[in-house]
Coordinates of C-alpha atoms in Angstrom, one line a residue:
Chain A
X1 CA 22.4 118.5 -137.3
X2 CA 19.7 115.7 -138.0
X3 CA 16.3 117.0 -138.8
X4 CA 13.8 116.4 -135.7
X5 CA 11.4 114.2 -137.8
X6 CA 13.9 111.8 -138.2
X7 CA 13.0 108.9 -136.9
X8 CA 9.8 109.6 -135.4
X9 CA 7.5 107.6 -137.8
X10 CA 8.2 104.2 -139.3
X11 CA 6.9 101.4 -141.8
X12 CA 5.1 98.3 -140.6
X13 CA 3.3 97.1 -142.8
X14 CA 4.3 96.5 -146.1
X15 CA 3.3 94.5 -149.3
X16 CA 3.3 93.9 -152.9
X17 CA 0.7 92.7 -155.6
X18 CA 0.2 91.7 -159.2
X19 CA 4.6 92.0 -159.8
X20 CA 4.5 91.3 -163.4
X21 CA 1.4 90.3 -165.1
X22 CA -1.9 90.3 -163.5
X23 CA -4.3 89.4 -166.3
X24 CA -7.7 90.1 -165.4
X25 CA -7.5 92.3 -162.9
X26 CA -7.5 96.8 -162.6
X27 CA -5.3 99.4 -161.2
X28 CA -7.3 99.7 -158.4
X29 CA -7.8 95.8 -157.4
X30 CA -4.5 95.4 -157.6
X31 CA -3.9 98.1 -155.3
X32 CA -6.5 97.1 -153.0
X33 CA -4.6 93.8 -152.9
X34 CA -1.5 95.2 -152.2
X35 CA -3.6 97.4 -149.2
X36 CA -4.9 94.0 -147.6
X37 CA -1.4 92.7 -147.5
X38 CA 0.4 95.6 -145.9
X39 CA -2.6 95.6 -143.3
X40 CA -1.8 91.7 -142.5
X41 CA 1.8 92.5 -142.4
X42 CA 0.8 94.8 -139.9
X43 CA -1.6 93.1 -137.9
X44 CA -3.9 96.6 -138.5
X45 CA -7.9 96.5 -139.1
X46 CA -8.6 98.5 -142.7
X47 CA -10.4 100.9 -140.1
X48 CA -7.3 101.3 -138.3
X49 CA -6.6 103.7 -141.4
X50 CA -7.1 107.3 -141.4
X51 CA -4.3 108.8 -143.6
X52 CA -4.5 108.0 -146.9
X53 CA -1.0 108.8 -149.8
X54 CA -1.5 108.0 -153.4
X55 CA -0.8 108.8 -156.7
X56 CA -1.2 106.8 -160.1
X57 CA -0.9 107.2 -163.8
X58 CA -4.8 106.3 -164.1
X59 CA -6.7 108.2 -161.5
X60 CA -7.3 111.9 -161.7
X61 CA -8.0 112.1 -158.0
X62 CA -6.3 109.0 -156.7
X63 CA -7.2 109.9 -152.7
X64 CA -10.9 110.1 -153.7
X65 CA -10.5 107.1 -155.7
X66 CA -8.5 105.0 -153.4
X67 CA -10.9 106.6 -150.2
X68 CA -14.1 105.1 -151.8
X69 CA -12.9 101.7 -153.1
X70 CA -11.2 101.0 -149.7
X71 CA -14.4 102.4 -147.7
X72 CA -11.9 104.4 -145.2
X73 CA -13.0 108.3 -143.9
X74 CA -9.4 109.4 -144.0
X75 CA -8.9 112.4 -141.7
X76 CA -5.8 113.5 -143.5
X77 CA -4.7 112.7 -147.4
X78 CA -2.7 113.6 -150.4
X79 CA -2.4 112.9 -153.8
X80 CA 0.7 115.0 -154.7
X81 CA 1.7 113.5 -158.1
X82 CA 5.3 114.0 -159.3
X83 CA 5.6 111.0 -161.4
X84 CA 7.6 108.2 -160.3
X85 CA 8.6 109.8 -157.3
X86 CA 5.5 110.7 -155.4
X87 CA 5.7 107.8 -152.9
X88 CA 9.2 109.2 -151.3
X89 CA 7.8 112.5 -151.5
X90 CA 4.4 111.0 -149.5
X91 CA 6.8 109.8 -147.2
X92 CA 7.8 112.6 -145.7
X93 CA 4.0 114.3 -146.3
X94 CA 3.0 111.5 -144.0
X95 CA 5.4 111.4 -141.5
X96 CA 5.2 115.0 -140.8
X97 CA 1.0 114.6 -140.9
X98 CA 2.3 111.9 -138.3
X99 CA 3.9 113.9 -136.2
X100 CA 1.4 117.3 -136.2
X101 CA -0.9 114.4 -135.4
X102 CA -3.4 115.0 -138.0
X103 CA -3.4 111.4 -138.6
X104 CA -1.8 108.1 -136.9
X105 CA -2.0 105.0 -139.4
X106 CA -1.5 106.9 -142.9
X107 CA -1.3 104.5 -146.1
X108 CA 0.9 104.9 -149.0
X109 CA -0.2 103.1 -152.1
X110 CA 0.0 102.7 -156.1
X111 CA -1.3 100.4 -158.3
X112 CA -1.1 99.5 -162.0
X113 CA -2.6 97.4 -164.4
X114 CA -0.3 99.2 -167.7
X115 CA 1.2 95.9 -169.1
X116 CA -2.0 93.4 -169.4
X117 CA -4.2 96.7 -170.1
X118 CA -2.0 97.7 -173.3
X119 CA 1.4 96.4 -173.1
X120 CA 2.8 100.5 -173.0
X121 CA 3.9 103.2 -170.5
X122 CA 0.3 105.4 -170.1
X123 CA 0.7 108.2 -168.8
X124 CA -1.8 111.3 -167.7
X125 CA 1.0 113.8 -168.7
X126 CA -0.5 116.5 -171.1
X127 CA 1.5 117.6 -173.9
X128 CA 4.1 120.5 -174.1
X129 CA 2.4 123.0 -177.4
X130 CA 6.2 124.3 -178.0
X131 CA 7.5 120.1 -178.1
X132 CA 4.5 119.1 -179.7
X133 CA 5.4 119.9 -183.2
X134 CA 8.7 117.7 -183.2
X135 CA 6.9 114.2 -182.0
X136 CA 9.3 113.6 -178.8
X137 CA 8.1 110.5 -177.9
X138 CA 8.2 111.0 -174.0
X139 CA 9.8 109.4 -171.5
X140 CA 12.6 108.2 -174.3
X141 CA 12.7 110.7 -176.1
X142 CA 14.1 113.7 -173.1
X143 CA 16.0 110.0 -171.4
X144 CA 18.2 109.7 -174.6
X145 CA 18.9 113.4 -175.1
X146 CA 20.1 113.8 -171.4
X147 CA 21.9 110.1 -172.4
X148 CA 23.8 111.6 -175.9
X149 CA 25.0 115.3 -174.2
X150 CA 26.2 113.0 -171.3
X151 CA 28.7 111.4 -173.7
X152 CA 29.3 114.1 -175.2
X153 CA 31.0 115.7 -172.4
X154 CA 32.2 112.9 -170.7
X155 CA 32.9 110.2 -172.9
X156 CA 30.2 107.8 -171.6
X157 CA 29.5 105.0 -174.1
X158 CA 27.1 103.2 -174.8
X159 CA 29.5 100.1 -173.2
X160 CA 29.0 101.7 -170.0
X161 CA 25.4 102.3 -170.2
X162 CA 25.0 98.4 -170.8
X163 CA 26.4 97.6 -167.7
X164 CA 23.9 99.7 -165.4
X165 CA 21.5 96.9 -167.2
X166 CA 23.2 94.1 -166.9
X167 CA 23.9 94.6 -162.6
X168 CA 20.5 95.2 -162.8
X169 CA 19.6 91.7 -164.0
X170 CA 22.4 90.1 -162.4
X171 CA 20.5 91.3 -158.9
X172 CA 17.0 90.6 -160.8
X173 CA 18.1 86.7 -160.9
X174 CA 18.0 86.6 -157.5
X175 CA 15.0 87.8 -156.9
X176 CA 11.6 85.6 -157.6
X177 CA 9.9 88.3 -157.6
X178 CA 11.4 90.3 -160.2
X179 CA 9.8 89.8 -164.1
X180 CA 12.7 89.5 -166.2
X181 CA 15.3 86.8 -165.7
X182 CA 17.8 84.9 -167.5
X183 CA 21.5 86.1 -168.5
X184 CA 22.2 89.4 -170.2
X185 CA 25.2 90.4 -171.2
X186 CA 26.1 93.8 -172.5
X187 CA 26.5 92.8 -176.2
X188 CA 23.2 91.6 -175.4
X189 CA 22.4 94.9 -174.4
X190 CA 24.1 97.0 -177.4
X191 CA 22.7 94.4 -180.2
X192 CA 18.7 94.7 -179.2
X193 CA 16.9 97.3 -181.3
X194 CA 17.4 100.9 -181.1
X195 CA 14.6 103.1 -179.9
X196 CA 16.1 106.3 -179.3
X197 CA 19.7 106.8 -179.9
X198 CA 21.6 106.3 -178.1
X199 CA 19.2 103.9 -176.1
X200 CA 18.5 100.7 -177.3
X201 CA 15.7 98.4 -176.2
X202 CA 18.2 96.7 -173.4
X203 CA 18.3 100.2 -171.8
X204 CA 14.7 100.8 -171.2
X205 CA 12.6 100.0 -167.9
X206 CA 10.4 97.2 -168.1
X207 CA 6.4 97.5 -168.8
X208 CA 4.8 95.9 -166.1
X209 CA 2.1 95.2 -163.6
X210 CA 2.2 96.0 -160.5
X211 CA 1.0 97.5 -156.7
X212 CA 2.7 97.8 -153.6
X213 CA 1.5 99.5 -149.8
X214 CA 2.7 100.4 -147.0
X215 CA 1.8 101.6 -143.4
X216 CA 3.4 104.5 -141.5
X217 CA 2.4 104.7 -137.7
X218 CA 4.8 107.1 -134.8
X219 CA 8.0 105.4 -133.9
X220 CA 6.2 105.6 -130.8
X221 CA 4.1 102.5 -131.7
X222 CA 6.3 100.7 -134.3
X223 CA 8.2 98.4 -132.1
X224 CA 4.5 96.9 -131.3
X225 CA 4.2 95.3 -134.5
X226 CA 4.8 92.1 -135.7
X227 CA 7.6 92.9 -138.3
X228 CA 10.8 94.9 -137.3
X229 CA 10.0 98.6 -138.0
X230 CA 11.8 100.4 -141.0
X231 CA 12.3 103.9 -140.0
X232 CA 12.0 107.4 -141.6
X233 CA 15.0 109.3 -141.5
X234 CA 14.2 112.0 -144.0
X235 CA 13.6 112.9 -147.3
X236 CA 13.9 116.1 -149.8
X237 CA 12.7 116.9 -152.9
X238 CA 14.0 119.1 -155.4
X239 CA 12.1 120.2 -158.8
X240 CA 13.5 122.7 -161.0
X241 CA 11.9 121.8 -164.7
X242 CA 8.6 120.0 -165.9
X243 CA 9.4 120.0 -169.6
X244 CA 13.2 118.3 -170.8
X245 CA 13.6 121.7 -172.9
X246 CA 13.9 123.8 -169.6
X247 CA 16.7 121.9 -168.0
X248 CA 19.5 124.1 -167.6
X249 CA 22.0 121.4 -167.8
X250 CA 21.2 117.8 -169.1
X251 CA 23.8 116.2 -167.1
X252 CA 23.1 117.6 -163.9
X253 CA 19.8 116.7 -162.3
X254 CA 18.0 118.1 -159.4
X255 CA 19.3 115.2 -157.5
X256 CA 22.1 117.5 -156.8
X257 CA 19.5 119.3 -154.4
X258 CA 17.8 116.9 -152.8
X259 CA 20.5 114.5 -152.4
X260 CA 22.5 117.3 -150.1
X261 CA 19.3 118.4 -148.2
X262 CA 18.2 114.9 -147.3
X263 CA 21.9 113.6 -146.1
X264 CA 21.6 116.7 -143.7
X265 CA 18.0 116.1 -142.9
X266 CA 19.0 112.9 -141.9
X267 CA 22.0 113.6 -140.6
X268 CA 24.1 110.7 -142.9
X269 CA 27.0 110.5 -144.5
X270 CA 27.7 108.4 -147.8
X271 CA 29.9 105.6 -145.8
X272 CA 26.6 105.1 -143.8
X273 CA 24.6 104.3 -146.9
X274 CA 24.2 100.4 -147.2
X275 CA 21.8 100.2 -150.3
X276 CA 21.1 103.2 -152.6
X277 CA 17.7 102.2 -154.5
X278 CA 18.0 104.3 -157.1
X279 CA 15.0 105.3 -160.0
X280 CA 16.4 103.6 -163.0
X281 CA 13.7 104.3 -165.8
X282 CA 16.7 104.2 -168.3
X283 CA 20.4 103.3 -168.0
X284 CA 21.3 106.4 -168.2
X285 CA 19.2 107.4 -164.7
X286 CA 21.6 105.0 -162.3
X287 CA 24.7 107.0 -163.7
X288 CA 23.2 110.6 -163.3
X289 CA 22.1 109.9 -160.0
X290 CA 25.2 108.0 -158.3
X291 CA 27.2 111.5 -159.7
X292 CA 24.0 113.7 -158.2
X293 CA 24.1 112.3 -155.4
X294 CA 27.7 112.4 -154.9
X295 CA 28.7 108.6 -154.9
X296 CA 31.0 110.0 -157.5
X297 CA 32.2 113.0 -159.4
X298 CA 30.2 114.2 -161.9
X299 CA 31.2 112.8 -165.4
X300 CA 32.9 109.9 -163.5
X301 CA 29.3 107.2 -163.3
X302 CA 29.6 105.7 -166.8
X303 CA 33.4 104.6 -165.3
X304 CA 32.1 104.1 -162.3
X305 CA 29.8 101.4 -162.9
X306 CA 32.2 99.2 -165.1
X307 CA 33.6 96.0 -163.6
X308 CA 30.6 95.3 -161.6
X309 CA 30.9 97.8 -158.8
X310 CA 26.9 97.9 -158.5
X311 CA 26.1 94.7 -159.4
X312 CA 26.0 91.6 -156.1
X313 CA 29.3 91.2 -155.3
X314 CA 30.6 94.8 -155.7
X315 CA 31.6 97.6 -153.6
X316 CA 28.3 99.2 -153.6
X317 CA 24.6 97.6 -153.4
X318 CA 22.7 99.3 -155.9
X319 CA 19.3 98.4 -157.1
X320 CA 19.3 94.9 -155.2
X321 CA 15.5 93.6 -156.4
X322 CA 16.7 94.2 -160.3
X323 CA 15.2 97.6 -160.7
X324 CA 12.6 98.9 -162.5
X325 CA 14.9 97.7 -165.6
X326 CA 14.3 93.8 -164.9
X327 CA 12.2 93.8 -161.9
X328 CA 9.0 95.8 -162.1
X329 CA 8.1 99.0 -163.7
X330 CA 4.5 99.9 -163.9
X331 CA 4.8 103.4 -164.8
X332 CA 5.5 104.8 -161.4
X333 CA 8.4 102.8 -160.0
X334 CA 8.7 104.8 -156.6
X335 CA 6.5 102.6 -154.6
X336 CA 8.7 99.5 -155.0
X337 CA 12.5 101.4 -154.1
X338 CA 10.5 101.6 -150.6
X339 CA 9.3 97.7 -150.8
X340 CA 12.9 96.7 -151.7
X341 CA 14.4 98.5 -148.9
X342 CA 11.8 97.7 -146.2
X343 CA 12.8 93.9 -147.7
X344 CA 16.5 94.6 -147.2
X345 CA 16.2 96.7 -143.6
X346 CA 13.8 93.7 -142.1
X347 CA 16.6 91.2 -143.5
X348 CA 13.9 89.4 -145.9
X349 CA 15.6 89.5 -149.1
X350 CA 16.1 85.8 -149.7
X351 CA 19.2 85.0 -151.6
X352 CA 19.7 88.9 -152.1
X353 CA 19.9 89.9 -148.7
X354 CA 23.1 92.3 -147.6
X355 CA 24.8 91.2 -144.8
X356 CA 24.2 94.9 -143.6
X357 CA 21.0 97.1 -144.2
X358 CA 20.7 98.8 -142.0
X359 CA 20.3 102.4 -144.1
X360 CA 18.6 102.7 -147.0
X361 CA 19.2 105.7 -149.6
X362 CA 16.0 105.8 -151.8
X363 CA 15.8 108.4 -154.8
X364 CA 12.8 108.6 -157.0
X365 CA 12.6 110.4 -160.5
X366 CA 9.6 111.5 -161.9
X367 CA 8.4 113.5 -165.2
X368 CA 11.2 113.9 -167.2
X369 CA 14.5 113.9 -165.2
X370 CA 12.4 116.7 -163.7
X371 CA 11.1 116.0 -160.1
X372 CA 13.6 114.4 -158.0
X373 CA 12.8 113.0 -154.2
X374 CA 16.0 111.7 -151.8
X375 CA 14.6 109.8 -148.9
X376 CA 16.2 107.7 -146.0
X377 CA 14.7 104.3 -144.4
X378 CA 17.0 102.4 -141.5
X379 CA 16.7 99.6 -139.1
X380 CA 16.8 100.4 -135.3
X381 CA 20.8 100.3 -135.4
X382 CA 19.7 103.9 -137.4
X383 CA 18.5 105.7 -134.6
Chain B
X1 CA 1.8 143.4 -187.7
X2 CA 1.7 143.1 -184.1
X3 CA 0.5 140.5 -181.9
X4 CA 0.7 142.1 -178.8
X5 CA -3.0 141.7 -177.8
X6 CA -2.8 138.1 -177.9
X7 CA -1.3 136.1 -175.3
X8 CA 2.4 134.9 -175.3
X9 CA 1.4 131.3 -176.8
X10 CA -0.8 132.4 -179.8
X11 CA 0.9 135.5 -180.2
X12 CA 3.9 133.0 -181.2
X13 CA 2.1 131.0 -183.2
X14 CA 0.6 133.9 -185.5
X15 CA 4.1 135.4 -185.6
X16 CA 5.0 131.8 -187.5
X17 CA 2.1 131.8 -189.4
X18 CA 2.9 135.2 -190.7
X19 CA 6.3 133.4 -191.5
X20 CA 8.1 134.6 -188.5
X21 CA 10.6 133.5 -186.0
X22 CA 10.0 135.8 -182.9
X23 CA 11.2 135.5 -179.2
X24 CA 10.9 137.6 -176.4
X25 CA 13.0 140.0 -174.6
X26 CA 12.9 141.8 -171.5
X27 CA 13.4 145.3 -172.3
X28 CA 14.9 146.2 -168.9
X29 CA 17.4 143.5 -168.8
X30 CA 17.6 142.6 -172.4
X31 CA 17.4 139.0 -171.8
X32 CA 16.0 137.1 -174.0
X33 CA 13.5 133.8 -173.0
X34 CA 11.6 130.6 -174.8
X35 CA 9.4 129.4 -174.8
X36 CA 7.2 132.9 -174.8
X37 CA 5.3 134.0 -170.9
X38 CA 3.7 136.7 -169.5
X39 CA 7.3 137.0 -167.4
X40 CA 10.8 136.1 -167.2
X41 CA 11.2 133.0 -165.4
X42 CA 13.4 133.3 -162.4
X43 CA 13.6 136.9 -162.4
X44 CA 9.8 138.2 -163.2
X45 CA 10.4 140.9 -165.7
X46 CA 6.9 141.0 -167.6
X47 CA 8.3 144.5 -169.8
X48 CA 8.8 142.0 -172.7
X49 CA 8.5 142.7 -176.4
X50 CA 8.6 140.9 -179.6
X51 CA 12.1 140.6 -181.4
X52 CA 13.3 138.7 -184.3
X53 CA 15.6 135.4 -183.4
X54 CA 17.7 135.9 -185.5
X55 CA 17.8 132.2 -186.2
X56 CA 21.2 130.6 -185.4
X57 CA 21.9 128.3 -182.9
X58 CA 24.0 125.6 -182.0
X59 CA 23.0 121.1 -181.5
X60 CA 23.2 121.0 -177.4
X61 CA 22.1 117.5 -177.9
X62 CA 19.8 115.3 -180.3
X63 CA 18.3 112.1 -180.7
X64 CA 16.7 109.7 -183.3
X65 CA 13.2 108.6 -182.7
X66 CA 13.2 105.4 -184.8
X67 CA 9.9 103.4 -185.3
X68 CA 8.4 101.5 -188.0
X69 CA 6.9 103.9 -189.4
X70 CA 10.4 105.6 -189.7
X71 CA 12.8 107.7 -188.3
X72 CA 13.2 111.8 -186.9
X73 CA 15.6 113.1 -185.0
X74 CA 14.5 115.6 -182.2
X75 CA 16.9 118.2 -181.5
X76 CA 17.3 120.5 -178.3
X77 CA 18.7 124.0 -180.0
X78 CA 21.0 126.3 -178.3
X79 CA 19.8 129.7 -180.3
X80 CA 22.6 132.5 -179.8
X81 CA 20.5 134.6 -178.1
X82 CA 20.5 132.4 -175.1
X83 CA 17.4 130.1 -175.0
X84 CA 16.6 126.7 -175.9
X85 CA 14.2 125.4 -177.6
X86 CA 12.9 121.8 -178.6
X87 CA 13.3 121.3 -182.9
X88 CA 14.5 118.8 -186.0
X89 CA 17.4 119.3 -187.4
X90 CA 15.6 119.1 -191.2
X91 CA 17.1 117.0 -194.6
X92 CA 19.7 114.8 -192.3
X93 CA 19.4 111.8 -190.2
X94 CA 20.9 113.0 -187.3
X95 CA 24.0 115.1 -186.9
X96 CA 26.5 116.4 -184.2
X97 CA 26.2 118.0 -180.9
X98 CA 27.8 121.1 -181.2
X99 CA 26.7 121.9 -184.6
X100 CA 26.1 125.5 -185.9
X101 CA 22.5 125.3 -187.5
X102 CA 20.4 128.1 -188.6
X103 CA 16.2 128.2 -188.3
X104 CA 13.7 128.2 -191.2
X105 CA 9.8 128.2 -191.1
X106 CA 8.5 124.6 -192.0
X107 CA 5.4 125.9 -193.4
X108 CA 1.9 123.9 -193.2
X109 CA -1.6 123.5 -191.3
X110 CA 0.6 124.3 -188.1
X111 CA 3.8 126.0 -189.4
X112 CA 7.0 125.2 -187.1
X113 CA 10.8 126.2 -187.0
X114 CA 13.0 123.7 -188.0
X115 CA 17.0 124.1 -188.2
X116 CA 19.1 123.4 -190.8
X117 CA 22.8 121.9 -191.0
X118 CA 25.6 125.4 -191.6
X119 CA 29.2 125.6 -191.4
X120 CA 31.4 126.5 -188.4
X121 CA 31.8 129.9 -189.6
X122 CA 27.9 130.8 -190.0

């Protein structure tokens, strides 16, 4: 049986900034623009605001931070910073805040600045002393290990791997928003440079820019707004390592956990799943998670995503604004699986729209493979 | 010479720079954990004492970190008393996962294990 949260708070307000490059300008600015443009899509006042959700790979105490430069007294807030998937997690941190009605117009926000400010992923993860001595060169490094005992044991290649990158762009070209465009094919793919076998170049996120928002008022309210509400169905999140050494099993991600515990939160089954947004920081991330999250057997994703099955056109809508491999990836993707899902539920996705969205399965990945969020969004046909 | 006033960490790393390889193991249960606590993860046993590894392990996967300034593979080591730990497998590009390998002390300003390449029936 469904969770009672779900579907008592919703999105409406939501809004990106500075996709890409956005010379000139900091973290924060860029999430203060993204802030101003999920308050407009709202129709809300900045004072309207009294719940404040952040987390970014810059800011020690991002609530504090994002508090003061907005010039908002929140009355709830939380910073909780897994990586790349904070924002789903902040989703359901905000939606039960919503509910216990310790807050009523909560903000969920990230910004970067990481490609114009030095063209790398920056991160404020400290070191691990007993990896330290070897020079992992983190995220690849733990990425390419899960990547090579994958194939090992299931005969992924490297073929396979190419293709997660190629549906990626394929969806990415139809998308203006997204930073990389133009073909790609998967010798493309296989022939750029090696960084960490067996990953080349082709199946690493982008380095971007980047900031995106979002409002979350009671379900109560959201039907008052301006833009057709995206609602919360549930979330999980399931965290069983911090460092890649202490995985038990490299092809099995906590994914497993949270995947089963947010279906049943929001009481979904995979044929209701329109668009999965799935964290794809490397090629290998799509695969693990479609098997994780049962889309199919374990072993079976490198197979599974040949032919085109995930890219538009296929049997299953994967990844539909070009992923954080060819849309944006400013070091913490999670903010913008929500933005391309509120896009798809709302039915503003341009050429790229799905003729149905009207559930959204959103996982984010954070650290290395190690925290792992599952959330649901849907339209009204949801509830 | 013991290290057992120190704390788990350094008492590690002065076991290396003595030129040994030492692990933990709960004397209770007898298992065996790495990288070194105060307890057991997941079951809590903190009656833990120093042992020898006794340095063989097997590749459960590895990798080649290749930049300009050249290439090392980083190797996650399946040692045959049941932990993993992060390491290099030393003198070879990269090799197989599955590999039997057995650990030597690298030593140096911070001394470190490193695995070398063995047959099948070591």
């Amino acid at each position: 049986m469904a969770h009672p949260i779900r579907g008592r708070t919703a999105i409406v307000g939501m809004a990106t900034a500075g996709m890409g490059e956005a010379p000139g300008y900091s973290a924060i600015e860029l999430l203060g623009q993204a802030t101003l443009g999920a308050l407009n899509d709202s129709g809300l006042k900045l004072s309207d605001i009294d719940g404040i959700f952040a987390a970014t790979s810059g800011h020690a105490f991002p609530t504090m931070s994002v508090a003061e430069y907005l010039g908002v007294k929140p009355k709830f807030f939380d910073g909780t910073n897994i990586g790349g998937s904070s924002f789903e997690m902040h989703l359901l941190q905000a939606s039960l805040a919503i509910e216990a009605g310790l807050c009523e117009v909560a903000l969920i926000c990230y910004g970067s600045n990481q490609r114009t400010a030095g063209g790398r992923l920056v991160s404020m993860s400290e070191p691990q002393w007993h990896e330290t001595p070897y020079g992992p060169r983190h995220p690849i490094t733990a990425y390419a290990l899960a990547a090579a005992r994958h194939m090992h044991e299931y005969g992924t290649s490297r073929e396979q791997l190419a293709d997660v990158a190629v549906a990626a762009r394929e969806w990415a070209n139809l998308n203006p928003e997204a930073f990389a465009h133009g073909p790609l094919t998967r010798e493309d793919v296989l022939a750029s440079r090696m960084v960490s076998d067996p990953l080349t170049k082709g199946d690493c996120c982008l380095v971007t820019d980047g900031a995106a928002a979002c409002i979350l008022v009671s379900a109560d309210r959201a039907k008052d707004f301006p833009q057709k509400p995206a609602y919360f169905l549930g979330a999980a999140g399931a965290n069983w390592h911090r460092s890649i050494v202490a995985m038990p099993d490299l092809t099995v991600t906590a994914a497993s956990e949270s995947g089963p515990r947010a279906f049943e939160m929001a009481g979904l089954q995979h044929s209701d799943v329109d668009l999965l947004m799935l964290y794809d920081a490397f090629t290998i991330n799509t695969i693990l998670f479609l098997e994780d999250l049962g889309f199919c057997p374990k072993g079976e994703g490198g197979r599974f995503v040949e032919g085109g099955r995930i890219a538009p056109g296929g049997e299953l809508a994967v990844n539909t604004n070009g992923g954080g491999l060819s849309c944006v990836h400013p070091g913490m993707y999670g903010m913008f699986l929500i933005a391309e899902a509120v896009a798809q539920i709302r039915g503003q996705a341009g050429e790229r729209q799905l003729e149905r969205a009207d559930i959204a399965l959103l996982h984010g990945n954070g650290g290395t493979l190690s925290s792992q969020v599952t959330a649901f969004l849907g339209s009204e046909n949801a509830l | 010479m013991s290290h057992d006033a120190l704390g788990p960490q350094k008492a590690f790393e002065a076991y290396l720079a003595d030129g040994k390889f030492m692990i933990q193991k709960s004397r209770s249960t007898g298992t065996y954990l790495f990288w070194p606590r105060v307890l057991a993860p997941g079951s809590g046993e903190d009656d833990l004492e120093w042992v020898p590894a006794s340095g063989m392990g097997r590749v459960y996967s590895i990798t080649v970190n290749r930049k300009r300034e050249g290439n090392h593979n980083v190797a996650l080591i399946d040692l045959d008393e049941g932990p993993r730990m992060m390491s290099t497998v030393s003198g070879v590009e990269t090799t197989a996962i599955g590999a039997r390998v057995r650990a030597r002390i690298e030593a140096g300003d911070m001394p470190r294990v490193v695995f070398d390449p063995v047959g099948e029936d070591a």
